């Protein structure tokens, strides 16, 4: 059974940084389309950043230049480096793998507040 486990969330001040990790129990990072989503209270879940099996990345406009998605295939781990964080980045962040089946992690809370 495939499991995705996120870590690295927490409370950070505006302008700060966090790095989220998503550890996958099996090797899907090299073949699946992987992504980070977020959901703020009262809002729909949105794709923040995605990376294809070929390494092509995409970002929602609001995080371009601040967030970086990456993969370590040897560790079956997906990362999201988040810099220059803003209060509007506050949300639960989820990692996802899309392929023959779709997999989701349980989410990690990111709170940006002074």
mmCIF file of C-alpha atoms in Angstrom:
data_model
loop_
_atom_site.group_PDB
_atom_site.id
_atom_site.type_symbol
_atom_site.label_atom_id
_atom_site.label_comp_id
_atom_site.label_asym_id
_atom_site.label_seq_id
_atom_site.Cartn_x
_atom_site.Cartn_y
_atom_site.Cartn_z
ATOM 1 C CA UNK A 1 0.000 0.000 0.000
ATOM 2 C CA UNK A 2 1.335 3.401 -0.981
ATOM 3 C CA UNK A 3 1.644 5.956 1.796
ATOM 4 C CA UNK A 4 2.666 9.607 1.546
ATOM 5 C CA UNK A 5 3.747 11.282 4.780
ATOM 6 C CA UNK A 6 4.288 15.038 4.933
ATOM 7 C CA UNK A 7 6.448 16.815 7.478
ATOM 8 C CA UNK A 8 8.055 20.207 8.004
ATOM 9 C CA UNK A 9 5.036 22.395 8.625
ATOM 10 C CA UNK A 10 4.779 24.805 11.521
ATOM 11 C CA UNK A 11 4.465 28.401 12.609
ATOM 12 C CA UNK A 12 6.723 30.953 10.925
ATOM 13 C CA UNK A 13 6.845 34.733 10.812
ATOM 14 C CA UNK A 14 6.156 36.624 7.597
ATOM 15 C CA UNK A 15 9.259 36.628 5.448
ATOM 16 C CA UNK A 16 10.462 33.356 6.911
ATOM 17 C CA UNK A 17 11.116 29.998 5.285
ATOM 18 C CA UNK A 18 10.017 26.398 5.674
ATOM 19 C CA UNK A 19 10.823 23.217 3.801
ATOM 20 C CA UNK A 20 8.118 20.618 3.504
ATOM 21 C CA UNK A 21 8.969 16.982 2.868
ATOM 22 C CA UNK A 22 6.784 14.172 1.573
ATOM 23 C CA UNK A 23 8.156 10.684 2.085
ATOM 24 C CA UNK A 24 6.648 8.018 -0.187
ATOM 25 C CA UNK A 25 6.557 4.400 0.967
ATOM 26 C CA UNK A 26 7.243 3.119 -2.550
ATOM 27 C CA UNK A 27 9.027 4.574 -5.541
ATOM 28 C CA UNK A 28 6.416 6.663 -7.329
ATOM 29 C CA UNK A 29 8.338 9.922 -7.470
ATOM 30 C CA UNK A 30 10.153 8.984 -10.661
ATOM 31 C CA UNK A 31 7.065 7.888 -12.582
ATOM 32 C CA UNK A 32 4.114 9.779 -11.155
ATOM 33 C CA UNK A 33 3.202 13.431 -11.523
ATOM 34 C CA UNK A 34 3.876 14.760 -8.030
ATOM 35 C CA UNK A 35 2.478 17.908 -6.526
ATOM 36 C CA UNK A 36 1.878 20.056 -3.502
ATOM 37 C CA UNK A 37 -1.616 21.349 -2.839
ATOM 38 C CA UNK A 38 -2.925 23.594 -0.106
ATOM 39 C CA UNK A 39 -6.288 24.325 1.418
ATOM 40 C CA UNK A 40 -7.022 27.350 3.559
ATOM 41 C CA UNK A 41 -10.128 27.556 5.776
ATOM 42 C CA UNK A 42 -13.200 28.220 3.679
ATOM 43 C CA UNK A 43 -11.326 27.888 0.412
ATOM 44 C CA UNK A 44 -10.964 25.221 -2.224
ATOM 45 C CA UNK A 45 -7.880 23.055 -2.397
ATOM 46 C CA UNK A 46 -5.472 24.454 -4.973
ATOM 47 C CA UNK A 47 -2.386 23.161 -6.723
ATOM 48 C CA UNK A 48 0.623 25.113 -5.471
ATOM 49 C CA UNK A 49 3.423 23.379 -7.360
ATOM 50 C CA UNK A 50 3.770 20.318 -9.534
ATOM 51 C CA UNK A 51 6.576 18.305 -11.057
ATOM 52 C CA UNK A 52 6.302 15.680 -13.765
ATOM 53 C CA UNK A 53 8.229 12.433 -14.018
ATOM 54 C CA UNK A 54 10.452 14.221 -16.522
ATOM 55 C CA UNK A 55 11.206 17.018 -14.087
ATOM 56 C CA UNK A 56 9.050 19.747 -15.621
ATOM 57 C CA UNK A 57 7.762 22.082 -12.901
ATOM 58 C CA UNK A 58 4.832 24.436 -12.657
ATOM 59 C CA UNK A 59 3.669 26.867 -9.994
ATOM 60 C CA UNK A 60 0.594 28.850 -9.164
ATOM 61 C CA UNK A 61 1.279 32.525 -9.889
ATOM 62 C CA UNK A 62 1.086 33.557 -6.237
ATOM 63 C CA UNK A 63 4.152 31.481 -5.275
ATOM 64 C CA UNK A 64 6.358 31.893 -8.346
ATOM 65 C CA UNK A 65 9.821 33.045 -7.363
ATOM 66 C CA UNK A 66 9.242 32.108 -3.705
ATOM 67 C CA UNK A 67 8.556 28.347 -3.698
ATOM 68 C CA UNK A 68 10.607 25.558 -5.256
ATOM 69 C CA UNK A 69 9.455 21.981 -5.766
ATOM 70 C CA UNK A 70 12.022 19.217 -6.045
ATOM 71 C CA UNK A 71 12.405 15.441 -5.846
ATOM 72 C CA UNK A 72 15.051 13.113 -4.466
ATOM 73 C CA UNK A 73 14.237 9.882 -6.289
ATOM 74 C CA UNK A 74 16.850 7.945 -4.330
ATOM 75 C CA UNK A 75 14.928 8.775 -1.164
ATOM 76 C CA UNK A 76 11.434 8.637 -2.736
ATOM 77 C CA UNK A 77 10.877 12.085 -1.253
ATOM 78 C CA UNK A 78 9.215 15.210 -2.584
ATOM 79 C CA UNK A 79 10.130 18.641 -1.222
ATOM 80 C CA UNK A 80 8.694 22.122 -1.231
ATOM 81 C CA UNK A 81 11.064 24.910 -0.268
ATOM 82 C CA UNK A 82 9.029 27.939 0.742
ATOM 83 C CA UNK A 83 10.740 31.303 1.102
ATOM 84 C CA UNK A 84 9.446 34.818 1.757
ATOM 85 C CA UNK A 85 6.332 33.382 3.321
ATOM 86 C CA UNK A 86 3.238 35.543 3.586
ATOM 87 C CA UNK A 87 0.188 35.309 5.854
ATOM 88 C CA UNK A 88 -1.866 34.305 2.813
ATOM 89 C CA UNK A 89 0.282 31.173 2.487
ATOM 90 C CA UNK A 90 -1.328 29.874 5.682
ATOM 91 C CA UNK A 91 -3.044 26.566 4.887
ATOM 92 C CA UNK A 92 -2.858 22.833 5.245
ATOM 93 C CA UNK A 93 -0.398 21.563 2.651
ATOM 94 C CA UNK A 94 -0.849 18.164 1.032
ATOM 95 C CA UNK A 95 1.414 16.187 -1.242
ATOM 96 C CA UNK A 96 -0.043 14.119 -4.030
ATOM 97 C CA UNK A 97 1.037 11.563 -6.577
ATOM 98 C CA UNK A 98 -1.031 11.211 -9.753
ATOM 99 C CA UNK A 99 -0.731 8.101 -11.904
ATOM 100 C CA UNK A 100 -2.718 4.933 -12.535
ATOM 101 C CA UNK A 101 -4.010 5.673 -9.038
ATOM 102 C CA UNK A 102 -3.956 8.926 -7.098
ATOM 103 C CA UNK A 103 -2.388 9.127 -3.672
ATOM 104 C CA UNK A 104 -2.584 11.833 -1.006
ATOM 105 C CA UNK A 105 -0.792 12.543 2.212
ATOM 106 C CA UNK A 106 -2.535 13.492 5.441
ATOM 107 C CA UNK A 107 -1.474 17.135 5.283
ATOM 108 C CA UNK A 108 0.753 19.402 7.316
ATOM 109 C CA UNK A 109 -0.261 22.775 8.740
ATOM 110 C CA UNK A 110 1.651 25.886 7.721
ATOM 111 C CA UNK A 111 0.849 29.059 9.639
ATOM 112 C CA UNK A 112 2.452 32.372 8.721
ATOM 113 C CA UNK A 113 1.854 34.935 11.419
ATOM 114 C CA UNK A 114 3.666 37.477 13.519
#
